[in-house]
CSV table of N, CA and C in Angstrom, one decimal:
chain,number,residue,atom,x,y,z
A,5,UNK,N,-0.7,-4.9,-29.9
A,5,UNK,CA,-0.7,-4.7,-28.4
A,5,UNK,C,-2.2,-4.5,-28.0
A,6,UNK,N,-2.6,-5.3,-26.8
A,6,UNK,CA,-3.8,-5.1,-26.2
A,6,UNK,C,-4.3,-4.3,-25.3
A,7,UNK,N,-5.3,-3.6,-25.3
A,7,UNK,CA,-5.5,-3.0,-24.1
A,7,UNK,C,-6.2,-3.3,-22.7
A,8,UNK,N,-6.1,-4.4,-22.9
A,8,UNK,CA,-6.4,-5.3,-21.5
A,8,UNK,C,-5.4,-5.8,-21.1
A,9,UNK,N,-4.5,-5.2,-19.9
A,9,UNK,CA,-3.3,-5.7,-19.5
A,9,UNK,C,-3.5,-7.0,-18.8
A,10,UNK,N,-4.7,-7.3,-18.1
A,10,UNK,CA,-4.8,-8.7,-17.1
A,10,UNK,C,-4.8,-9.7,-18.3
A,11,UNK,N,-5.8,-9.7,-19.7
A,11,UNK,CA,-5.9,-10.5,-20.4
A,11,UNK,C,-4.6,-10.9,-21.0
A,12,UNK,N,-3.9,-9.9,-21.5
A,12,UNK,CA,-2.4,-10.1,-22.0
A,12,UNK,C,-1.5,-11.0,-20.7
A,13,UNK,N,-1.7,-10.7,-19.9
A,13,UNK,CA,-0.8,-11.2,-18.5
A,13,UNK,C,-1.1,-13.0,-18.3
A,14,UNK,N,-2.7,-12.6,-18.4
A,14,UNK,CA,-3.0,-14.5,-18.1
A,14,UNK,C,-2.8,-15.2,-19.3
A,15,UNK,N,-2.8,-14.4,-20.3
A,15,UNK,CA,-2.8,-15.4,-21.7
A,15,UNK,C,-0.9,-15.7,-21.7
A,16,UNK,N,-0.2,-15.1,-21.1
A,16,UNK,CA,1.3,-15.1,-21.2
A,16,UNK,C,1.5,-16.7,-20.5
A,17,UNK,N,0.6,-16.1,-19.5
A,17,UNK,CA,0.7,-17.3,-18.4
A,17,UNK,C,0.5,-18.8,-19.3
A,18,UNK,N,-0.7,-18.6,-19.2
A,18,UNK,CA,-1.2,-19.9,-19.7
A,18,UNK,C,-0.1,-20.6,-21.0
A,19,UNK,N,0.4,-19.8,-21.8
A,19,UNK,CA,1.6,-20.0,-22.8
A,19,UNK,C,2.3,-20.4,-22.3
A,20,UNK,N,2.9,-19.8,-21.3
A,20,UNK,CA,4.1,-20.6,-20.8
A,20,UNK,C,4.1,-21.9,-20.1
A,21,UNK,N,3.0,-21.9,-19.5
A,21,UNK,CA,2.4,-23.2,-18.6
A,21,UNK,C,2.0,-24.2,-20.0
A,22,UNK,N,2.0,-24.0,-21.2
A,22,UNK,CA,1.3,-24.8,-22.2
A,22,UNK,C,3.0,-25.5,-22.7
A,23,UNK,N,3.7,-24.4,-22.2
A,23,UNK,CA,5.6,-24.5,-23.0
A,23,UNK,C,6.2,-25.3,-22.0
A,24,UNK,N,5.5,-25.3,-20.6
A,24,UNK,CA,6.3,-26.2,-19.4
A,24,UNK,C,7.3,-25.2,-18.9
A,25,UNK,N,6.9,-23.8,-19.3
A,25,UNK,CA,8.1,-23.1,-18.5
A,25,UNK,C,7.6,-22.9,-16.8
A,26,UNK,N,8.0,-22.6,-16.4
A,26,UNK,CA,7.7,-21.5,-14.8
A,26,UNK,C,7.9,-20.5,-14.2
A,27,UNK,N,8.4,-19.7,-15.0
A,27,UNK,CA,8.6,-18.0,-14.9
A,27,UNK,C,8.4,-17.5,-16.1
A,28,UNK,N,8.3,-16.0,-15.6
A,28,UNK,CA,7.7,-15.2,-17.0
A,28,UNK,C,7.9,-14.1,-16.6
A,29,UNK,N,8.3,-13.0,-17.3
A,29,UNK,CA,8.1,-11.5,-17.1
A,29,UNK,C,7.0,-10.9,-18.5
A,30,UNK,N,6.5,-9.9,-17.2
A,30,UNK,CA,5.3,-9.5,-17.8
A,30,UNK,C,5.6,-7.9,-18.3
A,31,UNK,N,5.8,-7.0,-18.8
A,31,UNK,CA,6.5,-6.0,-18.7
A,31,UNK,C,5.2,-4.6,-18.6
A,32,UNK,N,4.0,-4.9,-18.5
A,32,UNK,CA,2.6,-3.9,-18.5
A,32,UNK,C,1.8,-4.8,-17.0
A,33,UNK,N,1.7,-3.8,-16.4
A,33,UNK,CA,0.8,-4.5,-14.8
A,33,UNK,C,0.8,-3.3,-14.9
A,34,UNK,N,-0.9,-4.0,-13.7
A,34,UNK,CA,-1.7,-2.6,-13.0
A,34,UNK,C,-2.0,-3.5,-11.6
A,35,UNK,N,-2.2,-2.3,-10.9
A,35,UNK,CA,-2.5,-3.0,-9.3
A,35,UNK,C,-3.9,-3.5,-9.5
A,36,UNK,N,-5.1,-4.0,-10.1
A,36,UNK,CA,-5.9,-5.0,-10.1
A,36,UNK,C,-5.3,-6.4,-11.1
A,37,UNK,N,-4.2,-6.6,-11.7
A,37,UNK,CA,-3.6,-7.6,-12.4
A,37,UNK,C,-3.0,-8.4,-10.8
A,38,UNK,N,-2.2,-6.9,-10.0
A,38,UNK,CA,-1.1,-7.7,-9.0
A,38,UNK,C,-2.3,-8.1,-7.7
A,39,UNK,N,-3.7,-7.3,-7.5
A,39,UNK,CA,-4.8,-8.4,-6.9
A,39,UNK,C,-5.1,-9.8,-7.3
A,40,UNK,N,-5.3,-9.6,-8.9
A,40,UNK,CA,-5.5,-11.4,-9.4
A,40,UNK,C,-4.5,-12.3,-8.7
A,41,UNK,N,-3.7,-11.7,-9.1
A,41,UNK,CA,-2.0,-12.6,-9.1
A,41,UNK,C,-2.3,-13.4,-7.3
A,42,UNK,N,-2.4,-12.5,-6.4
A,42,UNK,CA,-2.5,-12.5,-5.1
A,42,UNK,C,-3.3,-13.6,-4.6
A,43,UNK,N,-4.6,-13.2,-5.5
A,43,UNK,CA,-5.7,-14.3,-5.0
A,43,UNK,C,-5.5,-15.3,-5.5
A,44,UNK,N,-4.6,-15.5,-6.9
A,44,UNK,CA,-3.9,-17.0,-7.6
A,44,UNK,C,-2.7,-17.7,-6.7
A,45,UNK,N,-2.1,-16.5,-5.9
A,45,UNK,CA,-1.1,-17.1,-5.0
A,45,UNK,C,-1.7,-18.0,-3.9
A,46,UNK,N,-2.7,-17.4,-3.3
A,46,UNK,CA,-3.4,-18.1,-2.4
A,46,UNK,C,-3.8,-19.4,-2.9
A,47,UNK,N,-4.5,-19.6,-3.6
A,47,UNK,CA,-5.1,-20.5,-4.3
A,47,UNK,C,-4.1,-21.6,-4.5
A,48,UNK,N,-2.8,-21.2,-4.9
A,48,UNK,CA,-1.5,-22.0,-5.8
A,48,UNK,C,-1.4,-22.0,-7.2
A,49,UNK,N,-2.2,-21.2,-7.8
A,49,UNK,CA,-1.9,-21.4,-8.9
A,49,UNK,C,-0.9,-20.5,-9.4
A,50,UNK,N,-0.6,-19.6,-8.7
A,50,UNK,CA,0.9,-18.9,-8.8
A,50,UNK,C,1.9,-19.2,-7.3
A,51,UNK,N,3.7,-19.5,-7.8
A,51,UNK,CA,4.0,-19.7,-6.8
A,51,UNK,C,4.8,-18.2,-5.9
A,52,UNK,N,4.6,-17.0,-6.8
A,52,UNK,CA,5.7,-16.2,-6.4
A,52,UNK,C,5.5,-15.0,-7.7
A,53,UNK,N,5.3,-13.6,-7.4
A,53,UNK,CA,5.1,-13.0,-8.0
A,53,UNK,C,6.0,-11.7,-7.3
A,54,UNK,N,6.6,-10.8,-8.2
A,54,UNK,CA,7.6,-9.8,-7.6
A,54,UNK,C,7.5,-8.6,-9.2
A,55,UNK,N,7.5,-7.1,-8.8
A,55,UNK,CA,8.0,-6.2,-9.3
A,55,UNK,C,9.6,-5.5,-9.5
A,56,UNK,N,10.1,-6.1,-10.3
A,56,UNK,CA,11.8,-5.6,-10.0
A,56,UNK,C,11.5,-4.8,-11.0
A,57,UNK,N,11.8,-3.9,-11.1
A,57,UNK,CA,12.7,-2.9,-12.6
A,57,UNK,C,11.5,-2.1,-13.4
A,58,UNK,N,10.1,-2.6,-12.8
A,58,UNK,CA,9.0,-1.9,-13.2
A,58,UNK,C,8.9,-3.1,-14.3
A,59,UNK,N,9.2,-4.5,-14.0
A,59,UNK,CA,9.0,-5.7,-15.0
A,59,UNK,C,8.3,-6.8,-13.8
A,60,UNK,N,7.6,-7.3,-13.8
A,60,UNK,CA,6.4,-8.3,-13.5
A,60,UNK,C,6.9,-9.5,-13.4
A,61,UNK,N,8.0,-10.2,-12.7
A,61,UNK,CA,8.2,-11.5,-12.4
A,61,UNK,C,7.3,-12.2,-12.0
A,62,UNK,N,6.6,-13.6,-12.3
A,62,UNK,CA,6.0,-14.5,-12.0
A,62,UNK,C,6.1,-16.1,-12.2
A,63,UNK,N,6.5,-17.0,-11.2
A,63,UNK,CA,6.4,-18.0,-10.9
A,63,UNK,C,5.4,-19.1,-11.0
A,64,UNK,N,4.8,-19.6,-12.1
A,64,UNK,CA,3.6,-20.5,-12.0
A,64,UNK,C,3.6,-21.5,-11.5
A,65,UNK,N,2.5,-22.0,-10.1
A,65,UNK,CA,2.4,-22.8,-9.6
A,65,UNK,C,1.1,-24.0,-10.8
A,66,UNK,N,0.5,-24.6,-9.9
A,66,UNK,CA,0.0,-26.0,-10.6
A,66,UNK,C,-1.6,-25.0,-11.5
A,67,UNK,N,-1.1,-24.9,-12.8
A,67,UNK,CA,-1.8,-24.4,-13.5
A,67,UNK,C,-2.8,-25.0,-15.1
A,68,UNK,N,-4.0,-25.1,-15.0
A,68,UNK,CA,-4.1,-25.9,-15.9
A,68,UNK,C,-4.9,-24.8,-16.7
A,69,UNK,N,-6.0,-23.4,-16.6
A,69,UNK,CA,-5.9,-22.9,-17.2
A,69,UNK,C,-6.7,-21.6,-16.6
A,70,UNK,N,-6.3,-20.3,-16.9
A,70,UNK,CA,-6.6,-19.2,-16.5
A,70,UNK,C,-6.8,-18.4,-17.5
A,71,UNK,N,-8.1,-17.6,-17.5
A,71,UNK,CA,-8.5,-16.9,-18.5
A,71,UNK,C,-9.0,-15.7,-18.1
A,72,UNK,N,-9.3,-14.5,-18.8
A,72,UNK,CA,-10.0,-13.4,-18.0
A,72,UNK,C,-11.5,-14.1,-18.8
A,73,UNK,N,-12.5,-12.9,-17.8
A,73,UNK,CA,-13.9,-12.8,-18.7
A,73,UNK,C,-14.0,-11.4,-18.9
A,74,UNK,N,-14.4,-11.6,-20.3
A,74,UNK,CA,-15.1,-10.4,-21.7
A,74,UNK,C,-16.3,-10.9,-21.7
A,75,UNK,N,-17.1,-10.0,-22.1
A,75,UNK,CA,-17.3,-9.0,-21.2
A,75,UNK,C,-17.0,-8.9,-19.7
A,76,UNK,N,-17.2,-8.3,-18.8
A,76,UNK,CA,-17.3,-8.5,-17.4
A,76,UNK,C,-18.7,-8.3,-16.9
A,77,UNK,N,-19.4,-9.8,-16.7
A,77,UNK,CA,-20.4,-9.5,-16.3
A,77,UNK,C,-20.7,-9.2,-15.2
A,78,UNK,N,-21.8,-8.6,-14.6
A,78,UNK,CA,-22.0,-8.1,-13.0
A,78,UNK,C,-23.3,-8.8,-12.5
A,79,UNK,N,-22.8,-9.3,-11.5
A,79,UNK,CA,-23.6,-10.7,-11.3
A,79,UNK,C,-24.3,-10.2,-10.0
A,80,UNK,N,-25.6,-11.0,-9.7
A,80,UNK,CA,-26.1,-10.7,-8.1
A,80,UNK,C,-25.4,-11.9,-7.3
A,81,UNK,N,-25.4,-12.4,-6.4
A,81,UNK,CA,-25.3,-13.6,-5.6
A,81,UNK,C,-25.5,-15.1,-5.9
A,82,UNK,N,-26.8,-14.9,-6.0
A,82,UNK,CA,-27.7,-16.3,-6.7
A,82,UNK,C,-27.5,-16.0,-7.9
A,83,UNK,N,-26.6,-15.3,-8.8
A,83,UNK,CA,-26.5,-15.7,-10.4
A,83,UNK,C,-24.6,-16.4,-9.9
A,84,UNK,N,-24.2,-16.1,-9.6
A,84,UNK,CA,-22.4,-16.9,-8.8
A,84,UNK,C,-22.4,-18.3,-9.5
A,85,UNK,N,-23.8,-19.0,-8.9
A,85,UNK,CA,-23.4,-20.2,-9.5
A,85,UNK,C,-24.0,-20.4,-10.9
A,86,UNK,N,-24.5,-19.9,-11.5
A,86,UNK,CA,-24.7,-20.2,-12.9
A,86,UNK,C,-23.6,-20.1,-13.9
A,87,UNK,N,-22.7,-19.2,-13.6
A,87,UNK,CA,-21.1,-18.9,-13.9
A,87,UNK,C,-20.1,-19.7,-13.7
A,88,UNK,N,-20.6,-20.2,-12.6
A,88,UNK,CA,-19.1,-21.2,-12.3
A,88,UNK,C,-19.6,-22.9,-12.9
A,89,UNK,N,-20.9,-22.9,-13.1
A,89,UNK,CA,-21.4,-24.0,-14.4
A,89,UNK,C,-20.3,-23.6,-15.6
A,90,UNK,N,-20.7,-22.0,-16.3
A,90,UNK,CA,-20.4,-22.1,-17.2
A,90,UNK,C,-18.9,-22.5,-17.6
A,91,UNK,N,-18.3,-21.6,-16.6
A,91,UNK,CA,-16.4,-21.5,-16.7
A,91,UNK,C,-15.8,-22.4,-15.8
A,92,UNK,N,-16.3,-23.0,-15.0
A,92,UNK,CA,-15.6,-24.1,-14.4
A,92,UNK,C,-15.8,-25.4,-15.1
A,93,UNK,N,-14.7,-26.1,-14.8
A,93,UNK,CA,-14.9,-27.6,-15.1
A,93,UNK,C,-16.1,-28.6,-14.2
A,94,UNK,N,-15.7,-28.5,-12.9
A,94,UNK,CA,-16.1,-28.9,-11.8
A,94,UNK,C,-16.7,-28.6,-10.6
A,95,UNK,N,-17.9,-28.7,-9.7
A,95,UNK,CA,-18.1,-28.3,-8.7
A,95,UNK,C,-17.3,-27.4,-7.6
A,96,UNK,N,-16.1,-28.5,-7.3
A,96,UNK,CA,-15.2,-27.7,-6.1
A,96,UNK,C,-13.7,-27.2,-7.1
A,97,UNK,N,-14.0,-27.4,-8.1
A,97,UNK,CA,-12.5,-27.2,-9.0
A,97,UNK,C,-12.0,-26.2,-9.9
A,98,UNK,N,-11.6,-25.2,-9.2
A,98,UNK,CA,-11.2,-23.4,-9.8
A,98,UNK,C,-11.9,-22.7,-8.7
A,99,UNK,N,-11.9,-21.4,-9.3
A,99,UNK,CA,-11.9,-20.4,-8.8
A,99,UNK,C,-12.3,-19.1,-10.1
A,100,UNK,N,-13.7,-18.4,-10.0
A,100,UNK,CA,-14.0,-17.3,-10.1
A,100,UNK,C,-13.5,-16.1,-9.5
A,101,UNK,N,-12.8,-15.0,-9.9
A,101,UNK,CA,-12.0,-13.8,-9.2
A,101,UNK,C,-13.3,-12.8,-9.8
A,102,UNK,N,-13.8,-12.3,-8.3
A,102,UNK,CA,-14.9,-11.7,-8.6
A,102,UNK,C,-14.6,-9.8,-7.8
A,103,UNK,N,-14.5,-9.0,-8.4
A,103,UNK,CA,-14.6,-7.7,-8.1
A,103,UNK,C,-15.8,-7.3,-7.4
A,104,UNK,N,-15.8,-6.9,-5.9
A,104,UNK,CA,-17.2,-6.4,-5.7
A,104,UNK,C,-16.9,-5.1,-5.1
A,105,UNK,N,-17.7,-4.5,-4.1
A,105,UNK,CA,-17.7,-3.4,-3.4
A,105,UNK,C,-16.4,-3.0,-1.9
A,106,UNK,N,-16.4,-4.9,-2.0
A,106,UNK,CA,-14.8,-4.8,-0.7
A,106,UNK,C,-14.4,-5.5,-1.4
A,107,UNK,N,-13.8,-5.2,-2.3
A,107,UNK,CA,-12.2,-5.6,-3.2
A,107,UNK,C,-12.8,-6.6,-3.5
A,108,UNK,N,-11.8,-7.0,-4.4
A,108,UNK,CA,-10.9,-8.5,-5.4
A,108,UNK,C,-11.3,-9.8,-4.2
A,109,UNK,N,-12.5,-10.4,-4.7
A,109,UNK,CA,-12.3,-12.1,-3.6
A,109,UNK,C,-12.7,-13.3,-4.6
A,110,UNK,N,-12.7,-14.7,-4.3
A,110,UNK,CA,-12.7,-16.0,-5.0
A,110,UNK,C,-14.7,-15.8,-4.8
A,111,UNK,N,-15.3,-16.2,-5.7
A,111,UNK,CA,-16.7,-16.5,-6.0
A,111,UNK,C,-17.3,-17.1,-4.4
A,112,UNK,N,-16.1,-18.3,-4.2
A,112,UNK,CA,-16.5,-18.6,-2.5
A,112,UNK,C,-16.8,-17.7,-1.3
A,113,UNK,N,-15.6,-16.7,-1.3
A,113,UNK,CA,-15.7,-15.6,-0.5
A,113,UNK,C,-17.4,-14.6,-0.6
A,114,UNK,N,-17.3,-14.4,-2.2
A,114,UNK,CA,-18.2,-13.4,-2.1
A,114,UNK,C,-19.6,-14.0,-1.7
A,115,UNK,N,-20.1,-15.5,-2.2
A,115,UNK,CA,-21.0,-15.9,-1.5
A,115,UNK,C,-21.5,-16.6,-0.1
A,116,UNK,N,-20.2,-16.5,0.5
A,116,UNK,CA,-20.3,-16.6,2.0
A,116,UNK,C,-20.7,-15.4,2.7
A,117,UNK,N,-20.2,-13.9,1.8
A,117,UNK,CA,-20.5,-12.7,2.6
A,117,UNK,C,-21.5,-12.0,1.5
A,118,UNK,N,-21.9,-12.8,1.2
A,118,UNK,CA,-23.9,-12.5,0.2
A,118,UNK,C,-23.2,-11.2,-0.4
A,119,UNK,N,-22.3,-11.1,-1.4
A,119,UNK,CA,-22.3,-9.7,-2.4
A,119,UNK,C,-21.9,-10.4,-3.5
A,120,UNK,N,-22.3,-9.6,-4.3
A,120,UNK,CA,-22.6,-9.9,-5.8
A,120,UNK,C,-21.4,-9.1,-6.3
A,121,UNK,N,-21.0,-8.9,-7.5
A,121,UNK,CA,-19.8,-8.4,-8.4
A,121,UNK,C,-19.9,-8.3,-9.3
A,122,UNK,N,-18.4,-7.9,-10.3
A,122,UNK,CA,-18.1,-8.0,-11.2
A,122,UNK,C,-17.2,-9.0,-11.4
A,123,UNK,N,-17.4,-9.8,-12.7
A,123,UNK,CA,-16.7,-11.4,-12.7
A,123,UNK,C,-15.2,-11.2,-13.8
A,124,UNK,N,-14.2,-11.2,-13.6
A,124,UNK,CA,-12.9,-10.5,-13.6
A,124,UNK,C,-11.9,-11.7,-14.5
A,125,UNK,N,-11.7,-13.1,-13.6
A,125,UNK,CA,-11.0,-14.0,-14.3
A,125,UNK,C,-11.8,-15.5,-14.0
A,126,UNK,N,-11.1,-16.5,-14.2
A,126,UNK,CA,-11.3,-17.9,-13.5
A,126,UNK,C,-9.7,-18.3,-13.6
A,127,UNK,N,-9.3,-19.5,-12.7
A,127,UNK,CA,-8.6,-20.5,-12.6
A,127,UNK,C,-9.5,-21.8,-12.7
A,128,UNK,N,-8.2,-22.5,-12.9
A,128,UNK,CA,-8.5,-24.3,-12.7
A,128,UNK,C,-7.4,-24.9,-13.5
């Protein structure tokens, strides 16, 4: 068992999405897992996420792969894009989930409102 509940959570994901399933229960969440989930809902890469029973229902929308980052690096502004070189595929294609000072936002968000972070997951 891991002690990174978001890592266990997206790696579930990504398995099931590798199996062609579309739901999953996750049975360990923390309220910065159910922020990811949020900002993946937005995004679409999740279609529907729910707590019943103190168990983690989740619906995967169009997923091709989601990872956390290990370490968590803490980035200034102008370092944003040298990251999203690294872990993205493509210019406009994913999404960095960056932790800053006003909450959980997508790499886009934080560099429209110039704050730097800590770099949490990617999509794509």
């Amino acid at each position: 068992m891991s002690q990174d509940i978001i890592a266990d959570a997206l790696n579930k994901m990504l398995n099931a999405s590798k199996a062609k399933k579309d739901t999953l229960s996750v049975k360990r969440h923390s309220k910065l897992l159910l922020s990811v989930l949020a900002i993946a809902k937005l995004k679409g890469y999740v279609k529907n996420y729910r707590v019943e029973n103190n168990i983690l229902n989740i619906e995967i929308g169009k997923l091709n792969v989601c990872q956390v980052i290990k370490p968590r690096f803490v980035v200034k502004v102008d370092e944003i894009e040298k990251y999203t070189k690294r872990y993205l595929p493509a210019r406009d294609m994913g999404i960095l989930v960056v932790s800053t000072s006003q909450g959980l936002m997508t790499h886009h968000t934080a560099q429209e409102k110039n704050i730097g972070g800590s770099l949490i997951a990617y999509f794509y």
